[in-house]
């Protein structure tokens, strides 16, 4: 195979992989939400967790909520219809914004990892993540940021 043909083949393969990743992400991956505040409560519609797969309603494991009032985003994990956990995505080691992967939060700075409950799984961080009380009210999650 000539060099030019090899590069062309590799490029198409990479594009295919990127496209597949976007497709899979679009089906069930994380949802990023610009959530609104009502007093001290961050409001997240329960429908934010829903997605359709083969005409079936399914639920995302988590979403990530942003708002200009927040210095860091908040990830909200769904455990059941009534059980959720809201975590500040701020690393307790030196304050870097965390990234969510599946059921873990990882720090890009020095590699700390946290569980979906906010507990430290791998250091150097030692303290758990800040959590916020969550209550279901009708079709909305109210996260007490106070
Ligand atoms: S700031 Fe997150 S591990 Fe250091």
Coordinates of N, CA and C and ligand atoms in Angstrom, one line a residue:
X1 N 0.8 -1.2 0.0 CA 0.0 0.0 0.0 C 0.9 1.2 0.0
X2 N 0.6 2.2 -0.9 CA 1.4 3.4 -0.9 C 1.0 4.3 0.3
X3 N 2.0 5.2 0.6 CA 1.9 6.0 1.7 C 0.6 6.9 1.7
X4 N 0.3 7.5 0.5 CA -0.8 8.4 0.3 C -2.1 7.6 0.6
X5 N -2.2 6.4 0.0 CA -3.4 5.5 0.2 C -3.5 5.1 1.7
X6 N -2.4 4.8 2.3 CA -2.4 4.4 3.7 C -3.0 5.6 4.6
X7 N -2.5 6.8 4.3 CA -3.0 8.0 5.1 C -4.5 8.2 4.9
X8 N -4.9 8.0 3.6 CA -6.3 8.2 3.3 C -7.2 7.1 4.0
X9 N -6.7 5.9 4.0 CA -7.4 4.8 4.7 C -7.5 5.1 6.2
X10 N -6.4 5.5 6.8 CA -6.4 5.8 8.2 C -7.3 6.9 8.6
X11 N -7.4 8.0 7.7 CA -8.2 9.1 7.9 C -9.7 8.7 7.9
X12 N -10.1 7.9 7.0 CA -11.5 7.4 6.9 C -11.8 6.5 8.1
X13 N -10.9 5.7 8.6 CA -11.1 4.9 9.8 C -11.3 5.8 11.0
X14 N -10.5 6.8 11.1 CA -10.6 7.7 12.3 C -12.0 8.4 12.2
X15 N -12.4 8.9 11.1 CA -13.7 9.6 10.9 C -14.8 8.6 11.3
X16 N -14.7 7.4 10.9 CA -15.7 6.4 11.2 C -15.8 6.2 12.7
X17 N -14.7 6.1 13.4 CA -14.7 5.9 14.9 C -15.3 7.1 15.6
X18 N -14.9 8.3 15.1 CA -15.4 9.5 15.7 C -16.9 9.6 15.5
X19 N -17.4 9.3 14.3 CA -18.8 9.3 14.0 C -19.6 8.3 14.9
X20 N -19.0 7.1 15.1 CA -19.6 6.1 15.9 C -19.7 6.5 17.4
X21 N -18.6 7.2 17.8 CA -18.6 7.7 19.2 C -19.7 8.7 19.4
X22 N -19.9 9.7 18.4 CA -21.0 10.7 18.5 C -22.3 10.0 18.5
X23 N -22.5 9.0 17.6 CA -23.8 8.3 17.5 C -24.1 7.7 18.8
X24 N -23.2 6.9 19.4 CA -23.4 6.2 20.7 C -23.7 7.2 21.8
X25 N -22.9 8.3 21.8 CA -23.1 9.4 22.8 C -24.5 9.9 22.7
X26 N -24.9 10.2 21.5 CA -26.2 10.8 21.2 C -27.4 9.9 21.7
X27 N -27.2 8.6 21.7 CA -28.2 7.6 22.1 C -28.5 7.7 23.6
X28 N -27.4 7.5 24.3 CA -27.6 7.3 25.8 C -26.6 8.0 26.6
X29 N -25.7 8.8 26.0 CA -24.6 9.4 26.7 C -25.0 10.5 27.6
X30 N -24.1 11.2 28.1 CA -24.4 12.3 29.1 C -25.2 13.4 28.5
X31 N -26.0 14.0 29.3 CA -26.7 15.2 28.8 C -26.2 16.4 29.6
X32 N -26.0 17.5 28.9 CA -25.5 18.7 29.5 C -26.7 19.7 29.5
X33 N -27.0 20.2 30.7 CA -28.2 21.0 30.8 C -27.9 22.3 31.4
X34 N -28.4 23.4 30.8 CA -28.3 24.7 31.5 C -29.5 24.8 32.4
X35 N -29.3 24.5 33.7 CA -30.4 24.4 34.6 C -30.7 25.8 35.2
X36 N -32.0 25.9 35.6 CA -32.4 27.2 36.2 C -32.4 27.2 37.7
X37 N -32.3 28.4 38.3 CA -32.4 28.5 39.8 C -33.8 29.0 40.1
X38 N -34.3 28.5 41.3 CA -35.5 29.1 41.9 C -35.1 29.2 43.4
X39 N -34.8 30.4 43.8 CA -34.2 30.7 45.1 C -32.9 30.0 45.2
X40 N -32.8 29.1 46.2 CA -31.5 28.4 46.3 C -31.5 27.0 45.7
X41 N -32.6 26.7 45.0 CA -32.8 25.4 44.4 C -32.4 25.4 42.9
X42 N -31.6 24.5 42.5 CA -31.3 24.2 41.1 C -32.4 23.3 40.6
X43 N -33.1 23.6 39.5 CA -34.2 22.8 39.0 C -33.8 22.0 37.8
X44 N -34.0 20.7 37.9 CA -33.7 19.8 36.8 C -34.9 19.0 36.4
X45 N -35.5 19.2 35.2 CA -36.6 18.4 34.8 C -36.3 16.9 34.8
X46 N -37.1 16.1 35.3 CA -36.9 14.6 35.3 C -36.7 14.1 33.9
X47 N -37.4 14.8 33.0 CA -37.4 14.3 31.6 C -35.9 14.5 31.0
X48 N -35.1 15.2 31.7 CA -33.7 15.3 31.2 C -33.0 14.0 31.2
X49 N -33.4 13.1 32.0 CA -32.8 11.8 32.1 C -33.3 10.8 31.1
X50 N -34.4 11.1 30.4 CA -35.0 10.2 29.5 C -34.4 10.3 28.1
X51 N -34.3 9.1 27.5 CA -34.0 9.1 26.0 C -34.7 7.9 25.4
X52 N -34.8 7.9 24.2 CA -35.5 6.9 23.5 C -34.6 5.9 22.8
X53 N -34.8 4.6 23.0 CA -34.0 3.6 22.4 C -34.9 2.5 21.9
X54 N -34.9 2.3 20.6 CA -35.8 1.3 19.9 C -37.2 1.5 20.4
X55 N -37.7 2.7 20.4 CA -39.1 3.1 20.8 C -39.4 2.8 22.2
X56 N -38.3 2.6 23.0 CA -38.5 2.3 24.4 C -37.9 3.5 25.2
X57 N -38.6 3.9 26.3 CA -38.0 5.0 27.1 C -37.0 4.4 28.1
X58 N -35.8 5.0 28.0 CA -34.8 4.6 28.9 C -34.3 5.8 29.7
X59 N -33.4 5.6 30.6 CA -32.9 6.7 31.4 C -31.4 6.7 31.5
X60 N -30.9 8.0 31.3 CA -29.4 8.2 31.5 C -29.1 7.9 32.9
X61 N -27.8 7.5 33.1 CA -27.3 7.3 34.5 C -27.0 8.6 35.2
X62 N -26.7 9.6 34.4 CA -26.4 10.9 35.0 C -26.6 12.0 34.0
X63 N -26.7 13.2 34.5 CA -26.6 14.4 33.6 C -25.7 15.4 34.3
X64 N -25.2 16.4 33.6 CA -24.4 17.4 34.1 C -25.1 18.8 33.9
X65 N -25.3 19.5 35.1 CA -26.0 20.7 35.1 C -25.1 21.9 35.2
X66 N -25.3 22.9 34.4 CA -24.6 24.2 34.5 C -25.5 25.3 34.8
X67 N -24.9 26.4 35.4 CA -25.6 27.7 35.5 C -24.6 28.7 35.8
X68 N -24.8 29.9 35.3 CA -23.8 31.0 35.5 C -23.5 31.3 37.0
X69 N -24.5 31.0 37.9 CA -24.3 31.2 39.3 C -23.3 30.2 39.9
X70 N -23.1 29.1 39.2 CA -22.2 28.0 39.7 C -20.8 28.2 39.2
X71 N -19.8 28.0 40.1 CA -18.5 28.1 39.6 C -18.0 26.8 39.0
X72 N -18.7 25.7 39.5 CA -18.4 24.3 38.9 C -19.8 23.7 38.6
X73 N -19.8 22.8 37.6 CA -21.0 22.1 37.2 C -21.4 21.1 38.3
X74 N -22.6 20.7 38.3 CA -23.1 19.7 39.2 C -23.5 18.4 38.4
X75 N -23.0 17.3 38.8 CA -23.4 16.0 38.1 C -24.5 15.4 39.0
X76 N -25.6 14.9 38.4 CA -26.7 14.3 39.1 C -26.8 12.9 38.6
X77 N -26.6 12.0 39.5 CA -26.7 10.5 39.2 C -28.1 10.0 39.5
X78 N -28.6 9.2 38.7 CA -30.0 8.6 38.9 C -29.8 7.2 39.3
X79 N -30.3 6.8 40.5 CA -30.2 5.4 41.0 C -31.5 4.7 40.8
X80 N -32.6 5.4 40.9 CA -33.9 4.9 40.7 C -34.9 6.1 40.4
X81 N -36.1 5.8 40.3 CA -37.1 6.8 40.0 C -37.2 7.9 41.1
X82 N -36.8 7.5 42.3 CA -36.9 8.5 43.4 C -35.5 8.7 44.1
X83 N -34.5 8.1 43.6 CA -33.2 8.3 44.2 C -32.1 8.9 43.3
X84 N -31.6 10.0 43.7 CA -30.7 10.8 42.9 C -29.6 11.3 43.8
X85 N -28.4 11.5 43.3 CA -27.3 12.1 44.0 C -26.7 13.3 43.2
X86 N -26.6 14.4 43.9 CA -26.0 15.6 43.2 C -24.6 15.9 43.8
X87 N -23.6 16.0 42.9 CA -22.2 16.2 43.3 C -21.6 17.4 42.7
X88 N -20.9 18.2 43.4 CA -20.2 19.3 42.9 C -18.9 18.8 42.2
X89 N -18.8 19.2 40.9 CA -17.7 18.6 40.1 C -16.4 19.4 40.3
X90 N -16.0 19.5 41.6 CA -14.8 20.2 42.0 C -13.9 19.2 42.7
X91 N -12.7 19.0 42.2 CA -11.8 18.0 42.9 C -11.4 18.6 44.2
X92 N -11.5 17.7 45.2 CA -11.1 18.1 46.6 C -9.6 18.1 46.8
X93 N -8.8 17.8 45.8 CA -7.4 17.9 46.0 C -6.9 19.3 45.8
X94 N -7.1 19.9 44.6 CA -6.7 21.3 44.3 C -7.7 22.0 43.5
X95 N -8.9 21.5 43.5 CA -10.0 22.3 42.9 C -10.2 22.3 41.4
X96 N -9.6 21.3 40.7 CA -9.8 21.2 39.3 C -11.2 20.7 39.0
X97 N -11.8 21.2 37.9 CA -13.1 20.7 37.5 C -13.0 19.2 37.0
X98 N -13.9 18.4 37.5 CA -13.9 17.0 37.2 C -14.6 16.7 35.9
X99 N -14.3 15.5 35.4 CA -15.0 15.0 34.2 C -15.7 13.7 34.6
X100 N -16.9 13.4 34.0 CA -17.6 12.2 34.4 C -17.4 11.2 33.3
X101 N -17.1 9.9 33.7 CA -17.0 8.8 32.8 C -17.8 7.7 33.4
X102 N -18.9 7.4 32.8 CA -19.7 6.2 33.2 C -20.2 6.5 34.7
X103 N -19.7 5.7 35.6 CA -20.1 5.8 37.0 C -19.0 6.4 37.8
X104 N -18.1 7.1 37.2 CA -17.0 7.7 38.0 C -16.8 9.1 37.6
X105 N -16.2 9.9 38.5 CA -15.7 11.2 38.2 C -14.2 11.2 38.3
X106 N -13.5 11.8 37.3 CA -12.1 11.8 37.2 C -11.5 13.2 37.2
X107 N -10.4 13.4 37.8 CA -9.7 14.7 37.7 C -8.6 14.6 36.7
X108 N -8.7 15.6 35.7 CA -7.6 15.6 34.7 C -6.3 16.1 35.2
X109 N -6.2 16.7 36.4 CA -5.0 17.3 36.8 C -4.0 16.3 37.4
X110 N -4.4 15.5 38.4 CA -3.5 14.6 39.0 C -4.1 13.2 39.1
X111 N -5.2 12.9 38.5 CA -5.8 11.6 38.4 C -6.7 11.1 39.5
X112 N -7.1 11.9 40.4 CA -8.0 11.4 41.5 C -9.3 10.9 40.8
X113 N -9.9 9.9 41.5 CA -11.2 9.4 41.0 C -12.2 9.3 42.1
X114 N -13.4 9.6 41.8 CA -14.5 9.6 42.8 C -15.6 8.7 42.3
X115 N -16.3 8.0 43.2 CA -17.5 7.2 42.8 C -18.7 8.1 42.6
X116 N -19.8 7.5 42.1 CA -21.0 8.3 41.9 C -21.7 8.7 43.2
X117 N -21.1 8.3 44.3 CA -21.6 8.8 45.6 C -20.7 9.8 46.1
X118 N -19.6 10.1 45.4 CA -18.7 11.2 45.8 C -17.6 10.7 46.6
X119 N -17.5 9.4 46.9 CA -16.3 8.9 47.7 C -15.1 8.8 46.9
X120 N -13.9 9.1 47.6 CA -12.6 8.9 46.9 C -12.4 7.5 46.5
X121 N -12.1 7.2 45.3 CA -11.7 5.9 44.8 C -10.2 5.8 44.7
X122 N -9.6 6.8 44.1 CA -8.2 6.9 44.0 C -7.7 8.3 44.3
X123 N -6.6 8.4 45.0 CA -6.0 9.7 45.4 C -5.3 10.4 44.2
X124 N -4.6 11.5 44.5 CA -4.2 12.0 45.8 C -5.3 12.7 46.6
X125 N -6.5 13.0 46.0 CA -7.6 13.6 46.8 C -7.9 12.7 48.0
X126 N -8.2 13.3 49.1 CA -8.6 12.5 50.3 C -10.0 12.7 50.8
X127 N -10.5 13.8 50.5 CA -11.9 14.2 51.0 C -12.9 13.8 49.9
X128 N -14.1 13.4 50.4 CA -15.2 13.2 49.4 C -15.7 14.4 48.7
X129 N -16.4 14.3 47.6 CA -17.0 15.5 46.9 C -18.1 16.1 47.7
X130 N -18.4 17.3 47.5 CA -19.5 18.0 48.1 C -20.8 17.5 47.5
X131 N -21.7 17.1 48.3 CA -23.0 16.7 47.8 C -24.1 17.6 48.2
X132 N -25.2 17.6 47.5 CA -26.4 18.5 47.8 C -27.6 17.6 48.0
X133 N -28.5 18.0 48.9 CA -29.8 17.3 49.1 C -30.6 17.5 47.8
X134 N -31.2 16.3 47.4 CA -32.1 16.3 46.2 C -33.5 15.8 46.6
X135 N -34.5 16.5 46.1 CA -35.8 16.0 46.3 C -36.6 16.1 45.0
X136 N -37.5 15.1 44.8 CA -38.3 15.0 43.6 C -39.6 15.7 44.0
X137 N -40.0 16.7 43.1 CA -41.2 17.4 43.3 C -42.0 17.4 42.0
X138 N -42.9 16.5 41.9 CA -43.7 16.4 40.6 C -42.8 15.9 39.5
X139 N -42.6 16.7 38.5 CA -41.7 16.3 37.4 C -40.3 17.0 37.4
X140 N -40.0 17.5 38.6 CA -38.7 18.3 38.7 C -37.9 17.8 39.8
X141 N -36.6 17.8 39.7 CA -35.7 17.6 40.8 C -35.3 18.9 41.3
X142 N -35.4 19.1 42.7 CA -35.0 20.3 43.3 C -33.7 20.0 44.1
X143 N -32.6 20.7 43.7 CA -31.3 20.4 44.3 C -31.0 21.6 45.2
X144 N -30.9 21.4 46.5 CA -30.7 22.5 47.5 C -29.2 22.9 47.5
X145 N -28.9 24.0 46.8 CA -27.6 24.5 46.7 C -27.1 25.4 47.9
X146 N -28.1 25.6 48.8 CA -27.8 26.6 49.9 C -26.8 26.1 50.9
Ligands
LIG1 S1 -6.6 18.7 41.5 FE1 -7.6 16.8 41.2 S2 -6.2 15.3 41.7 FE2 -5.1 17.2 42.0

